PDB file of C-alpha atoms and ligand atoms in Angstrom:
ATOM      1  CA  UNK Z   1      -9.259 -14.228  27.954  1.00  0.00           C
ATOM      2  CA  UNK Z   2      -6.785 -12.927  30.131  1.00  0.00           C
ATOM      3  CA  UNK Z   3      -5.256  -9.279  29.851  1.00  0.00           C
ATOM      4  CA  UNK Z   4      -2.349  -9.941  29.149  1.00  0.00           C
ATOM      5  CA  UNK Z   5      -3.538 -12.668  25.628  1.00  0.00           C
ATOM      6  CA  UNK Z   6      -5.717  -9.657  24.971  1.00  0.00           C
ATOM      7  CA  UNK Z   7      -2.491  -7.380  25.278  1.00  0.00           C
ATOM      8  CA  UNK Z   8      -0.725  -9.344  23.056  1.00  0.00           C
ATOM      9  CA  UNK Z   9      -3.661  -9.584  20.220  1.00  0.00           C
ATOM     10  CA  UNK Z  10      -3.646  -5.835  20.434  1.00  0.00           C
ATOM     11  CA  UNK Z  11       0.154  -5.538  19.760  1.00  0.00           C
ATOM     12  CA  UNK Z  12      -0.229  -8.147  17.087  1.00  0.00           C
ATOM     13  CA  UNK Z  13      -2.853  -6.031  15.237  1.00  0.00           C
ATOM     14  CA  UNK Z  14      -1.448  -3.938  12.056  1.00  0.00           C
ATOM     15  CA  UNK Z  15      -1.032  -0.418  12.948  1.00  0.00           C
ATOM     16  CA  UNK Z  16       0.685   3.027  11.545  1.00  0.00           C
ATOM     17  CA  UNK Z  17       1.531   5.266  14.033  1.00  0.00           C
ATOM     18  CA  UNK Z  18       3.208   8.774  13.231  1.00  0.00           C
ATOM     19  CA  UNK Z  19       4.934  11.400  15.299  1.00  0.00           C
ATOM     20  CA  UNK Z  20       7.037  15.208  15.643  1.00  0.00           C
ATOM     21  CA  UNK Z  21      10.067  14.811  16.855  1.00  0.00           C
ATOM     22  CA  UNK Z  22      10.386  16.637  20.634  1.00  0.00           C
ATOM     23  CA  UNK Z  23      12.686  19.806  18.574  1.00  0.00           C
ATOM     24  CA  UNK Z  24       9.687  19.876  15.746  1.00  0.00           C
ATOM     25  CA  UNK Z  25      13.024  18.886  12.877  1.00  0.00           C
ATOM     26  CA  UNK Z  26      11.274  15.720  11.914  1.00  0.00           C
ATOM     27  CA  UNK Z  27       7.946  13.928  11.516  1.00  0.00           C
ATOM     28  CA  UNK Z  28       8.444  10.118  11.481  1.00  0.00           C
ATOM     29  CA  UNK Z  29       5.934   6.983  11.397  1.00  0.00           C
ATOM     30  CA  UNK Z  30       6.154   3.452  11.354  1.00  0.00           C
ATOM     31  CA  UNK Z  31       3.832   0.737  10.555  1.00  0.00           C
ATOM     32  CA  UNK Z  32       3.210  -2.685  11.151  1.00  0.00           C
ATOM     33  CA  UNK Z  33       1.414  -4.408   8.446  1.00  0.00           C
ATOM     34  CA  UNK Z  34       1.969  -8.184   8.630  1.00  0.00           C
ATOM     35  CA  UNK Z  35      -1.768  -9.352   8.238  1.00  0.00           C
ATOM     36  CA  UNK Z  36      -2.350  -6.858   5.634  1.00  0.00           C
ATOM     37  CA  UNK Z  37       0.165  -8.160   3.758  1.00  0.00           C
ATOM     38  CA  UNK Z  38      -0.289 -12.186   4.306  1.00  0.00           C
ATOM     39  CA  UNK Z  39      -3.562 -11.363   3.420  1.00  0.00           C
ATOM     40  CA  UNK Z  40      -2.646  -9.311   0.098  1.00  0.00           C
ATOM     41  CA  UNK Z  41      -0.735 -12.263  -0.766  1.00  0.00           C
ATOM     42  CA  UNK Z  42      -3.220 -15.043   0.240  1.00  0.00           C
ATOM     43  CA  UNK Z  43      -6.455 -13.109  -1.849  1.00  0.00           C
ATOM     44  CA  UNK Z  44      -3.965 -12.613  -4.953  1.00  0.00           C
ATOM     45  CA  UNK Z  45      -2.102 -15.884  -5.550  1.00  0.00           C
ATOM     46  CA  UNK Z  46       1.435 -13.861  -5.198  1.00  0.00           C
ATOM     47  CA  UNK Z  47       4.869 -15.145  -5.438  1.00  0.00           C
ATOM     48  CA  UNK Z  48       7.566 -14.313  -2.881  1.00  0.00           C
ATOM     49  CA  UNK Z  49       9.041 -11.532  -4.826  1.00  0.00           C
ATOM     50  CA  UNK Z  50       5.523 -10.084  -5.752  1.00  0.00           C
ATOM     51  CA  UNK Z  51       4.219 -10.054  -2.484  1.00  0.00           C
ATOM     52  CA  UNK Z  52       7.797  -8.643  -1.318  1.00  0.00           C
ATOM     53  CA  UNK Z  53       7.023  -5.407  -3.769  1.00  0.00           C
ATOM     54  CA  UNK Z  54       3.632  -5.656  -3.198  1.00  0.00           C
ATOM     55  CA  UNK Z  55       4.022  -5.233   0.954  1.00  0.00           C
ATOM     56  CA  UNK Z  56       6.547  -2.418   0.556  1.00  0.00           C
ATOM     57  CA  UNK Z  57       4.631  -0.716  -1.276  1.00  0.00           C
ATOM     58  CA  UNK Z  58       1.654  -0.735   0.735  1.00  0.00           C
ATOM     59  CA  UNK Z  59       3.660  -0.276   3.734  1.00  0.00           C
ATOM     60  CA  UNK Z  60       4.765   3.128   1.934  1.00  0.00           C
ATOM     61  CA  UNK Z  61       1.367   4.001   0.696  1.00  0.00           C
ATOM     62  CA  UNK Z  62       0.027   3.655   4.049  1.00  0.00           C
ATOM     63  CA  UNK Z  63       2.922   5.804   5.843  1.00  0.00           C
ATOM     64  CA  UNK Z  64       2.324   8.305   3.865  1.00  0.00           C
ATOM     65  CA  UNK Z  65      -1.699   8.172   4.302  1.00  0.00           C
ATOM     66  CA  UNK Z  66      -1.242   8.691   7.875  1.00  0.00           C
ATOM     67  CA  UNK Z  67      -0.124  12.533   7.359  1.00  0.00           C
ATOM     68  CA  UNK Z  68      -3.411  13.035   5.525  1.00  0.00           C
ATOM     69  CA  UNK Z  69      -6.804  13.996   6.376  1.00  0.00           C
ATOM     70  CA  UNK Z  70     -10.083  11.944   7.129  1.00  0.00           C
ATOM     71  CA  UNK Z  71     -10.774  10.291   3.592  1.00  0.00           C
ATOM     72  CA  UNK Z  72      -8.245  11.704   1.899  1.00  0.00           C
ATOM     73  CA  UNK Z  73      -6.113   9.029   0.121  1.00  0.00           C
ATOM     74  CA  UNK Z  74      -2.706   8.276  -1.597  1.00  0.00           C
ATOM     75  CA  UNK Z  75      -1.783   5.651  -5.029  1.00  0.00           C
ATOM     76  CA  UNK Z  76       1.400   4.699  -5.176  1.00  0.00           C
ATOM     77  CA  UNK Z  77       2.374   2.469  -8.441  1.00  0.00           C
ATOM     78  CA  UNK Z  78       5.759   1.192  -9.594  1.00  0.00           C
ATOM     79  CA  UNK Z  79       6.204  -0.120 -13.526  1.00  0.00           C
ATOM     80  CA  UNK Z  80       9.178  -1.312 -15.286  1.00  0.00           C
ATOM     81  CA  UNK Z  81      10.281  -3.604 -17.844  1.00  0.00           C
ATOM     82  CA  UNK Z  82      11.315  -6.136 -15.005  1.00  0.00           C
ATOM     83  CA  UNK Z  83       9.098  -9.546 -14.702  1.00  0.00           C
ATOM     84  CA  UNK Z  84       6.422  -7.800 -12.010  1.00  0.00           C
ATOM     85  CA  UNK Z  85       5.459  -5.346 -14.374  1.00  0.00           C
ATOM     86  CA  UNK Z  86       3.455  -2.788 -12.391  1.00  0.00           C
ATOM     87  CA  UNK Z  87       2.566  -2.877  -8.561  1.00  0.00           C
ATOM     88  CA  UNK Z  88      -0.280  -0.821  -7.409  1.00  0.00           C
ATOM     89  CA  UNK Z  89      -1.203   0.536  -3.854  1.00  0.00           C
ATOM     90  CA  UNK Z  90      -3.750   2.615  -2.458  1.00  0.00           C
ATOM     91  CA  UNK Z  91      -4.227   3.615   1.277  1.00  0.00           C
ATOM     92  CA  UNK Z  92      -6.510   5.848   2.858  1.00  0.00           C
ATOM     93  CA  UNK Z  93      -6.184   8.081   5.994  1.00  0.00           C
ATOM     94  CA  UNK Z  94      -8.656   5.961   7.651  1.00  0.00           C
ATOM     95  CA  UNK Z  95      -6.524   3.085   7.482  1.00  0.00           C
ATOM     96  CA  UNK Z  96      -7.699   1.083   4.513  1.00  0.00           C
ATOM     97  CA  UNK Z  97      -5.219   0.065   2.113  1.00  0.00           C
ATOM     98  CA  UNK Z  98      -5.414  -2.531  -0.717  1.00  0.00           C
ATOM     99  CA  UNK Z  99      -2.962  -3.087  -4.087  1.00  0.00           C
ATOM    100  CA  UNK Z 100      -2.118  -5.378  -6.961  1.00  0.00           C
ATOM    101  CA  UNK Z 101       0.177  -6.836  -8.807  1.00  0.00           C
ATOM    102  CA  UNK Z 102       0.520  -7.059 -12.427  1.00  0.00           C
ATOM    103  CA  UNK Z 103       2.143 -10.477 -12.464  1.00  0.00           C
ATOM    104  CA  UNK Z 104       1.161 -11.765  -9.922  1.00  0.00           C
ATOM    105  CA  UNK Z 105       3.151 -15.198 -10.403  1.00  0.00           C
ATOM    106  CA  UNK Z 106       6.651 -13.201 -11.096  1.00  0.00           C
ATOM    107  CA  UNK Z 107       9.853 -14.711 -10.060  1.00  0.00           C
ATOM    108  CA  UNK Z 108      12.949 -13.870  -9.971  1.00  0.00           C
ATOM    109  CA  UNK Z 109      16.587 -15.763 -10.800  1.00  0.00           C
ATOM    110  CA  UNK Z 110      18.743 -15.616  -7.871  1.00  0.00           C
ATOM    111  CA  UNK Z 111      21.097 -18.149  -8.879  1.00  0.00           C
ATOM    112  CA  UNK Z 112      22.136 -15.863 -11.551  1.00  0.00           C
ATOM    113  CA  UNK Z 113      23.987 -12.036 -10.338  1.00  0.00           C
ATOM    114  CA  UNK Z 114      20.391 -10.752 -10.189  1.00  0.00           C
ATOM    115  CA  UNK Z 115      19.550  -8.017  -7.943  1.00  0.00           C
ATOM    116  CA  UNK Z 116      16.165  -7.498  -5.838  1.00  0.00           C
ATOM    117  CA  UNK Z 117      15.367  -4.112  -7.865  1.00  0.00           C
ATOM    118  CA  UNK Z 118      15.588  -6.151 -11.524  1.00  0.00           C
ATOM    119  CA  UNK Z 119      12.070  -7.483 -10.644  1.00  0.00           C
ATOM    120  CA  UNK Z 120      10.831  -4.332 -11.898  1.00  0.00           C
ATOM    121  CA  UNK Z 121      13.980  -3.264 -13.756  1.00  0.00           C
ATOM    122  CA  UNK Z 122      13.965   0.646 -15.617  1.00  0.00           C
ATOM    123  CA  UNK Z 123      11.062   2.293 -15.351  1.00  0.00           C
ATOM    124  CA  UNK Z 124       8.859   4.594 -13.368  1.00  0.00           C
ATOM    125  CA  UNK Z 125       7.746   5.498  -9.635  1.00  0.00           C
ATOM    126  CA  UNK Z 126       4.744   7.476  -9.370  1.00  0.00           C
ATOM    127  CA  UNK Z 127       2.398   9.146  -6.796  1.00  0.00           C
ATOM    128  CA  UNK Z 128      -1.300  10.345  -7.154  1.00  0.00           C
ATOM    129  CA  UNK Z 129      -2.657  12.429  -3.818  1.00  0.00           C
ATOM    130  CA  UNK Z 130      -6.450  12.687  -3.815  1.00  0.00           C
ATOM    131  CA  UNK Z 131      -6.850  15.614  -1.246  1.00  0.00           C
ATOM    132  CA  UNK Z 132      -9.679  17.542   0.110  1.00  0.00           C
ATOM    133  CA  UNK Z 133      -8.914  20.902  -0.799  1.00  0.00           C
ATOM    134  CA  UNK Z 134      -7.371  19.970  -4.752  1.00  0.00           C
ATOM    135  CA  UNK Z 135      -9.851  19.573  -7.411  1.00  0.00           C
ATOM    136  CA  UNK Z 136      -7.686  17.081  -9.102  1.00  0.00           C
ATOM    137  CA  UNK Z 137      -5.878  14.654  -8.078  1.00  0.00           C
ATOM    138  CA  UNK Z 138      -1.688  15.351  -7.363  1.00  0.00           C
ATOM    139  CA  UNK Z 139       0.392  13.718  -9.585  1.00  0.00           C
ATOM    140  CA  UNK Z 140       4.035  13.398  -9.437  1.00  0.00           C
ATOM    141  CA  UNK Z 141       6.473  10.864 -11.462  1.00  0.00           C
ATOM    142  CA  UNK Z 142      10.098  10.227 -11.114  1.00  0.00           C
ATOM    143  CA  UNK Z 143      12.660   7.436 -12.804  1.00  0.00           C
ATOM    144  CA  UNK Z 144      12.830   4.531 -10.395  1.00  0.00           C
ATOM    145  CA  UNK Z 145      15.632   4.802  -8.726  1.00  0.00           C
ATOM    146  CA  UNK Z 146      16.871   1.337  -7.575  1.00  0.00           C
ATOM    147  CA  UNK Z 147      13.684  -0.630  -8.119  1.00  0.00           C
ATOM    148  CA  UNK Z 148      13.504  -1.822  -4.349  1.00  0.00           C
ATOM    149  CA  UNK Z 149      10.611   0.422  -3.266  1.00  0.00           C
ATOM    150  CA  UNK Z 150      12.525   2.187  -0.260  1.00  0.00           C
ATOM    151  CA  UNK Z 151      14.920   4.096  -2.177  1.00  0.00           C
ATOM    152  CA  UNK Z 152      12.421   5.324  -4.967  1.00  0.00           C
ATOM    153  CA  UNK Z 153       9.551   6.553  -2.344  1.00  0.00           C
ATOM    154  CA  UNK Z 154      12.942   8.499  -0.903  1.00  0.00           C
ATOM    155  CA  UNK Z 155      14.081   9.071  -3.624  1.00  0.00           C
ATOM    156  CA  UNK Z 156      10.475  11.120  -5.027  1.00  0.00           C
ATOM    157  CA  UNK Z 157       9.699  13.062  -1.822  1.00  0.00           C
ATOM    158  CA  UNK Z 158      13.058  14.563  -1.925  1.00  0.00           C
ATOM    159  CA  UNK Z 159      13.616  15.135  -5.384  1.00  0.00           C
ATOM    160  CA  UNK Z 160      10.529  16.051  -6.477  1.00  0.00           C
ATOM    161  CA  UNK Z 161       8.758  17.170  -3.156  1.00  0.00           C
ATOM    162  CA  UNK Z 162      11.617  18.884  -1.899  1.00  0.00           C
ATOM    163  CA  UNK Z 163      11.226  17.237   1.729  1.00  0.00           C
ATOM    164  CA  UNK Z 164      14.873  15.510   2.658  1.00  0.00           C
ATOM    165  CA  UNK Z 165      13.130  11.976   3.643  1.00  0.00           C
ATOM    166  CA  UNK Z 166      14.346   8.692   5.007  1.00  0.00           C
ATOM    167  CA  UNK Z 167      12.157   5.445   4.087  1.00  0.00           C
ATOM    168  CA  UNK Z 168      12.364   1.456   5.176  1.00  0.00           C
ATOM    169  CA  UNK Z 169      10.734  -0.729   4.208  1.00  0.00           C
ATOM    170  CA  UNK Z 170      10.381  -4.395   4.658  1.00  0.00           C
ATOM    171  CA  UNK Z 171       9.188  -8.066   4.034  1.00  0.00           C
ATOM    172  CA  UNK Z 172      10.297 -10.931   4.837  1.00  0.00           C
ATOM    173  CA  UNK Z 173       9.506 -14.469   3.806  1.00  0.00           C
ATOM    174  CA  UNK Z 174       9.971 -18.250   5.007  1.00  0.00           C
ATOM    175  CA  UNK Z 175      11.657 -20.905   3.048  1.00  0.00           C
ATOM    176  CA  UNK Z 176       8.246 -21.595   1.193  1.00  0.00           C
ATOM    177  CA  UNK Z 177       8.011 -17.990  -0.248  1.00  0.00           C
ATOM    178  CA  UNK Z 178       5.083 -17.273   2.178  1.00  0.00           C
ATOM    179  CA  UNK Z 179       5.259 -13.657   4.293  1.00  0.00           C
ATOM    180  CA  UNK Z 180       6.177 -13.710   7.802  1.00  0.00           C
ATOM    181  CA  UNK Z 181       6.387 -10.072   8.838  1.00  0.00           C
ATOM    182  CA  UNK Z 182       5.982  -6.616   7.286  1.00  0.00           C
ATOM    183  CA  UNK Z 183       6.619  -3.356   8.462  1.00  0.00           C
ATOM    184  CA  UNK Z 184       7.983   0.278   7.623  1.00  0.00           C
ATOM    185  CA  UNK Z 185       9.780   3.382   8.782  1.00  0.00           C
ATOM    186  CA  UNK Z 186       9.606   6.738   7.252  1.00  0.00           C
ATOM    187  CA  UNK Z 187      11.494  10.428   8.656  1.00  0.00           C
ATOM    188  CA  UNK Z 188      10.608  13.416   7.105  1.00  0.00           C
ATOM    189  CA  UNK Z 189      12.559  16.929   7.910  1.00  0.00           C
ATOM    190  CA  UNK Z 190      10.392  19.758   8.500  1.00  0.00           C
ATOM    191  CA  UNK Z 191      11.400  22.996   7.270  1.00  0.00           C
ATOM    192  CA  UNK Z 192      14.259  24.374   8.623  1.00  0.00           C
ATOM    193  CA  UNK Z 193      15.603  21.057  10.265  1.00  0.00           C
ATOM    194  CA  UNK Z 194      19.807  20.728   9.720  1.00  0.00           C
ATOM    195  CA  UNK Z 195      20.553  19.244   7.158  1.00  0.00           C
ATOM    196  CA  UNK Z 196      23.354  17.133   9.157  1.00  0.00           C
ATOM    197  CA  UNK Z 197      20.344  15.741  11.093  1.00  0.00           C
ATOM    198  CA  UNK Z 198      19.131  14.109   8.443  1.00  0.00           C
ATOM    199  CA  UNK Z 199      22.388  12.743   7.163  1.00  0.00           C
ATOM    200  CA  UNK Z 200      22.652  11.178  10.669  1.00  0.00           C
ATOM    201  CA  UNK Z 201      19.253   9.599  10.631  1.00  0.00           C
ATOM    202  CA  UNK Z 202      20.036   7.724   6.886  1.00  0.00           C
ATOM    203  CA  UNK Z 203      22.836   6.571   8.535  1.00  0.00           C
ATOM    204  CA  UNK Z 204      21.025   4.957  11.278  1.00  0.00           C
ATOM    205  CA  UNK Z 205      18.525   3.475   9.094  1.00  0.00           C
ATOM    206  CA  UNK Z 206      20.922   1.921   6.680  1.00  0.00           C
ATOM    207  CA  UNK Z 207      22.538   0.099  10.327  1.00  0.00           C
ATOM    208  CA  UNK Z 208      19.663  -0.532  11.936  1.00  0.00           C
ATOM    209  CA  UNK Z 209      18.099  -3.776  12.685  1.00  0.00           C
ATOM    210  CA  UNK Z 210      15.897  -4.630   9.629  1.00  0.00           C
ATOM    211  CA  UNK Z 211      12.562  -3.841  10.886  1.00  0.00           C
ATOM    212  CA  UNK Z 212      10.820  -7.494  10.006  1.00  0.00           C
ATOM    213  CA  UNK Z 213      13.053  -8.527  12.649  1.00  0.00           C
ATOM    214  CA  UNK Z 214      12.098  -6.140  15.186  1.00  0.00           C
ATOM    215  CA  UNK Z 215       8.909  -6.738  14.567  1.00  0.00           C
ATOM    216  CA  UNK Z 216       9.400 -10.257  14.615  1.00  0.00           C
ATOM    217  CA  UNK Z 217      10.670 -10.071  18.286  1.00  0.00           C
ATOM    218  CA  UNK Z 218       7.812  -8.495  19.639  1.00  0.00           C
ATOM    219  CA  UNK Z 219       8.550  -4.770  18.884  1.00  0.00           C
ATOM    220  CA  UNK Z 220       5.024  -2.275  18.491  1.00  0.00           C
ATOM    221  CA  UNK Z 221       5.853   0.408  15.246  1.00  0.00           C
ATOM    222  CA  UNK Z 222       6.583   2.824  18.641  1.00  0.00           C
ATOM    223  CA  UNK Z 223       9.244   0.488  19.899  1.00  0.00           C
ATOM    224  CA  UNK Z 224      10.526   0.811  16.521  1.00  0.00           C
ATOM    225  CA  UNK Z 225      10.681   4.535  16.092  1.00  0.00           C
ATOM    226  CA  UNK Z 226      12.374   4.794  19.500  1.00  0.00           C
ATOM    227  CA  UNK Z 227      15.535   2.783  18.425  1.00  0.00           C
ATOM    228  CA  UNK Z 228      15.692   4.684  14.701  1.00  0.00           C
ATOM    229  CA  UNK Z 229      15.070   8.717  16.319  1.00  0.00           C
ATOM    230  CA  UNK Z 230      17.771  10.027  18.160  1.00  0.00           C
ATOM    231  CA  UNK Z 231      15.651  11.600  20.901  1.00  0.00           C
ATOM    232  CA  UNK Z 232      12.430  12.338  21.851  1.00  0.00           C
ATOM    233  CA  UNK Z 233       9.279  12.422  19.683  1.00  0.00           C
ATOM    234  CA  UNK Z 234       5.710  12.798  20.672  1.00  0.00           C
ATOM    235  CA  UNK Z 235       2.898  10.365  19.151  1.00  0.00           C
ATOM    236  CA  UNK Z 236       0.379  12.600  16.967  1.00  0.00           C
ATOM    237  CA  UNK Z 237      -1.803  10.047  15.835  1.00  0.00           C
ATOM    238  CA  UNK Z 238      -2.079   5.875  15.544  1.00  0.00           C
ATOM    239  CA  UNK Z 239      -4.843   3.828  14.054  1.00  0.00           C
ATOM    240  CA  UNK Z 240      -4.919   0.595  12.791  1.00  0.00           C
ATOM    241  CA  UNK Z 241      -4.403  -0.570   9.177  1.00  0.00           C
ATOM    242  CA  UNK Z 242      -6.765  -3.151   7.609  1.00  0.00           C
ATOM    243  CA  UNK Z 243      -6.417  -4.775   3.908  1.00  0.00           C
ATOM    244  CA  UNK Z 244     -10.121  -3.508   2.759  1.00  0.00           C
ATOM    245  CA  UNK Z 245     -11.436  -2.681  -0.776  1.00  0.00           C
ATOM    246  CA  UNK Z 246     -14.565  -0.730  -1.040  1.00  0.00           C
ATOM    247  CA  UNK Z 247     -15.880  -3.155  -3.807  1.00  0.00           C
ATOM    248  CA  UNK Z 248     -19.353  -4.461  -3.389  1.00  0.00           C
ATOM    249  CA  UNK Z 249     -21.328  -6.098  -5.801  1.00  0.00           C
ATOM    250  CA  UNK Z 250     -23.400  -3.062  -6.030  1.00  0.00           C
ATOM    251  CA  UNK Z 251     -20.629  -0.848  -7.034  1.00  0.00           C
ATOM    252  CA  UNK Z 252     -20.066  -3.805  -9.760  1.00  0.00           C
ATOM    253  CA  UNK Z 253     -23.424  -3.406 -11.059  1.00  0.00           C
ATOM    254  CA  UNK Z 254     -23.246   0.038 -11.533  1.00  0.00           C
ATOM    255  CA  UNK Z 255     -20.163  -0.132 -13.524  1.00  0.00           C
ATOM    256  CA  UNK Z 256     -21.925  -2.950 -15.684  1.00  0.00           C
ATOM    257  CA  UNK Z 257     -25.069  -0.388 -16.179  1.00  0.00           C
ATOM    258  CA  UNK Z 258     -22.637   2.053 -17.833  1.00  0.00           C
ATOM    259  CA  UNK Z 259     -21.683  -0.389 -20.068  1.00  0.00           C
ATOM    260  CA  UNK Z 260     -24.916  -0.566 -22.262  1.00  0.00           C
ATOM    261  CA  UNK Z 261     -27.101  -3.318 -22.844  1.00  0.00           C
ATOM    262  CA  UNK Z 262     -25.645  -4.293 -26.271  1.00  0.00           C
ATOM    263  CA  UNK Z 263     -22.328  -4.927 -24.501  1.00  0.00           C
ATOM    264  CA  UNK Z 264     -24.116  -6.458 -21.417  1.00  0.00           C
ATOM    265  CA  UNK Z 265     -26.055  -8.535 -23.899  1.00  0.00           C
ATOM    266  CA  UNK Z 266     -22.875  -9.594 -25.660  1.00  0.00           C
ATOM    267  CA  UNK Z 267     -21.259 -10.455 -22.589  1.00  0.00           C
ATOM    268  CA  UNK Z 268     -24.391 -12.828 -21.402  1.00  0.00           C
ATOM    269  CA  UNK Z 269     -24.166 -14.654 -25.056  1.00  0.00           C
ATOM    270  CA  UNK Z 270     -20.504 -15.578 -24.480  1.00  0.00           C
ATOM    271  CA  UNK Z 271     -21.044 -16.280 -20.948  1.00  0.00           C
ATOM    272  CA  UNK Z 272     -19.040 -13.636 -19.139  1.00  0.00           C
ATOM    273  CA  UNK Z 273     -21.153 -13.008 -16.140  1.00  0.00           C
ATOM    274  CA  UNK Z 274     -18.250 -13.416 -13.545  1.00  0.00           C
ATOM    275  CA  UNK Z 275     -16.110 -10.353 -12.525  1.00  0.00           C
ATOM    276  CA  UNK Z 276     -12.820 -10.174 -11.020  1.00  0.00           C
ATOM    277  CA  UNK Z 277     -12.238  -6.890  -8.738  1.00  0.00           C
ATOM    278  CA  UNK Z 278      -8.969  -6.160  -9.616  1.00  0.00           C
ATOM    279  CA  UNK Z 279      -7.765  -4.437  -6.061  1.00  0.00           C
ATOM    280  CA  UNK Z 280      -8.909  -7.421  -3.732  1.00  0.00           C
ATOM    281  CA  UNK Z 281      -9.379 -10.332  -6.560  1.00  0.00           C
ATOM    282  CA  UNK Z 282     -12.923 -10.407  -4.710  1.00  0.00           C
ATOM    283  CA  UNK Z 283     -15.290 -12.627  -7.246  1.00  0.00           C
ATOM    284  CA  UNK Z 284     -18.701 -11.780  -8.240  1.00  0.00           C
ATOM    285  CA  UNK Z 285     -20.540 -14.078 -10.085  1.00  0.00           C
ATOM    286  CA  UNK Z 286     -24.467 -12.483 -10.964  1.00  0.00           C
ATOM    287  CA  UNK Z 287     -27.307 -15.261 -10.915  1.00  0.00           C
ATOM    288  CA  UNK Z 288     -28.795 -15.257 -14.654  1.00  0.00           C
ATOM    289  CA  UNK Z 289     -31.591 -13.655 -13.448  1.00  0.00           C
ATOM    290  CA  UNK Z 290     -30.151 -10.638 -11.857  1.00  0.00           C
ATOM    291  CA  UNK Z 291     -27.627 -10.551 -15.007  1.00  0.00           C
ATOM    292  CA  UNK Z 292     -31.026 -10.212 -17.008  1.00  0.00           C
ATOM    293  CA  UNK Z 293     -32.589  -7.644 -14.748  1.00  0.00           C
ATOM    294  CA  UNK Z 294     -29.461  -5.490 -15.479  1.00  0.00           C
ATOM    295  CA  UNK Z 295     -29.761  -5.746 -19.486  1.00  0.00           C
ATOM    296  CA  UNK Z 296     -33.644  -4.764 -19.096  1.00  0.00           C
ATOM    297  CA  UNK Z 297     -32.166  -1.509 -16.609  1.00  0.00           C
ATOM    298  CA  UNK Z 298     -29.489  -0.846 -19.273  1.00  0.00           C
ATOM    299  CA  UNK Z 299     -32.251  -0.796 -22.217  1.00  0.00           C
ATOM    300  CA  UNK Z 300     -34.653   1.117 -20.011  1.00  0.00           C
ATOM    301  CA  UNK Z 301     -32.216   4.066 -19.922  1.00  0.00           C
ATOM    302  CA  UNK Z 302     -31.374   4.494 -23.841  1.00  0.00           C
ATOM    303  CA  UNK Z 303     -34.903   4.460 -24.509  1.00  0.00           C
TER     304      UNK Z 303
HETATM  305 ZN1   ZN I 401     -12.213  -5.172  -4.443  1.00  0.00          ZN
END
């Protein structure tokens, strides 16, 4: 292989990157999470507009993952009355994200004066923080506020984070409904940044080149903070981003165990031995045997 095909894999790899701004007003990060994405959409069956929702939202929950710590992870879920339902995404620091969608086969009627944020229509935006130094999880919950992803994740860390924030984020698709490129942007002021600052960054986002595109030219998530920040900004940290759910069949079996053996028993009768993980749509299908094995365990520990 030469260096530079080995370059260009590199570049091609997903990868969150975040930064301070050189006068400490903002921090900012940007991600490029095509794989992730045509991945998410290949393991789920999803439909163009569910795997549109679907990859902003991971693109979010993973932005906002990289200004945590070690394992520390974030959930971010939208619901509404709108065809997709509810759309589920969960990224750690480490750079493991993986989500859902509700319906996964939800489409959406252009033909009529439909907009992109009816796919999930009225409803509600919220965001769980599992940190190191909580006991419980971090819970906050706001109205969605335009259904397209972007403006709600904006639209919460302001609001109800008080931190003035700027968010992008993007998918785009090919004529067959299939992802080509995914990617986000987020700017966060830091306390005592002006306030016209920010102003002037919202501005540039809402004129800027939509980031699928930049990415589609070749752009790294650095290229694409330089042409959003006015000025200088330092990299803090970069790692690369992965669709990966901690499901194992081991994990499955454990859940099973806690079921009891009169359920587990039931379940073997009406031949229900397959499960579906719900984060990954991973399949595990236990051999009779081992299915058995489990209903003795189960017994075992109520006697
Ligand atoms: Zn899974």
């Amino acid at each position: 292989m030469t260096q530079n095909s080995a370059l260009k894999r590199f570049l091609q790899r997903d990868r969150v990157v975040r930064g301070l701004t050189n006068d400490g007003h903002f921090r900012v990060g940007a991600v490029n999470l095509t794989n992730t994405v045509i991945t998410a959409q290949e393991r789920h069956g999803l439909s163009p507009v569910a795997a549109v929702f679907l990859g902003r939202l991971m693109a979010g929950a993973t932005l906002l993952s990289s200004f945590l710590k070690g394992e520390e992870r974030i959930i971010l879920e939208a619901m509404g009355q709108g065809p997709l339902k509810r759309v589920y995404a969960e990224a750690v620091q480490v750079g493991e994200v993986r989500g859902y969608v509700e319906n996964p086969q939800a489409m959406l009627d252009f033909s009529t004066d439909t907009s992109l944020g009816d796919a999930l229509g009225l409803g509600l935006f919220r965001v769980t923080r599992i940190l190191y130094n909580q006991f419980e999880p971090v819970v906050g919950i706001v109205e969605l506020a335009k259904g397209d992803i972007s403006t709600d994740l904006a639209y919460y860390l302001t609001q109800s984070e008080q931190v003035p924030s700027a968010v992008m984020l993007d998918v785009s698709v090919d004529d067959e409904g299939k992802v080509i490129k995914c990617g986000g942007l987020i700017v966060q002021a830091m306390p005592g940044a002006p306030e016209s600052e920010i102003v002037t960054i919202q501005d540039n986002l809402r004129n800027v080149t939509p980031i699928t595109d930049l990415l589609g030219v070749g752009y790294t998530p650095e290229e694409v903070l330089r042409v959003v920040i006015p000025g200088e900004y330092r990299e803090t940290n970069h790692a690369r981003v992965d669709f990966f759910c901690r499901c194992s069949v081991d994990r499955f079996k454990s859940i099973l165990l806690s079921l009891g053996a009169e359920e587990l028993t039931s379940m073997r009768d009406l031949g229900q031995t397959e499960l579906v993980c719900q984060y990954c749509n991973e399949r595990y299908d236990l051999p009779a045997d081992e299915f058995e094995a489990l209903i003795e365990q189960a017994r075992a520990r109520t006697n």
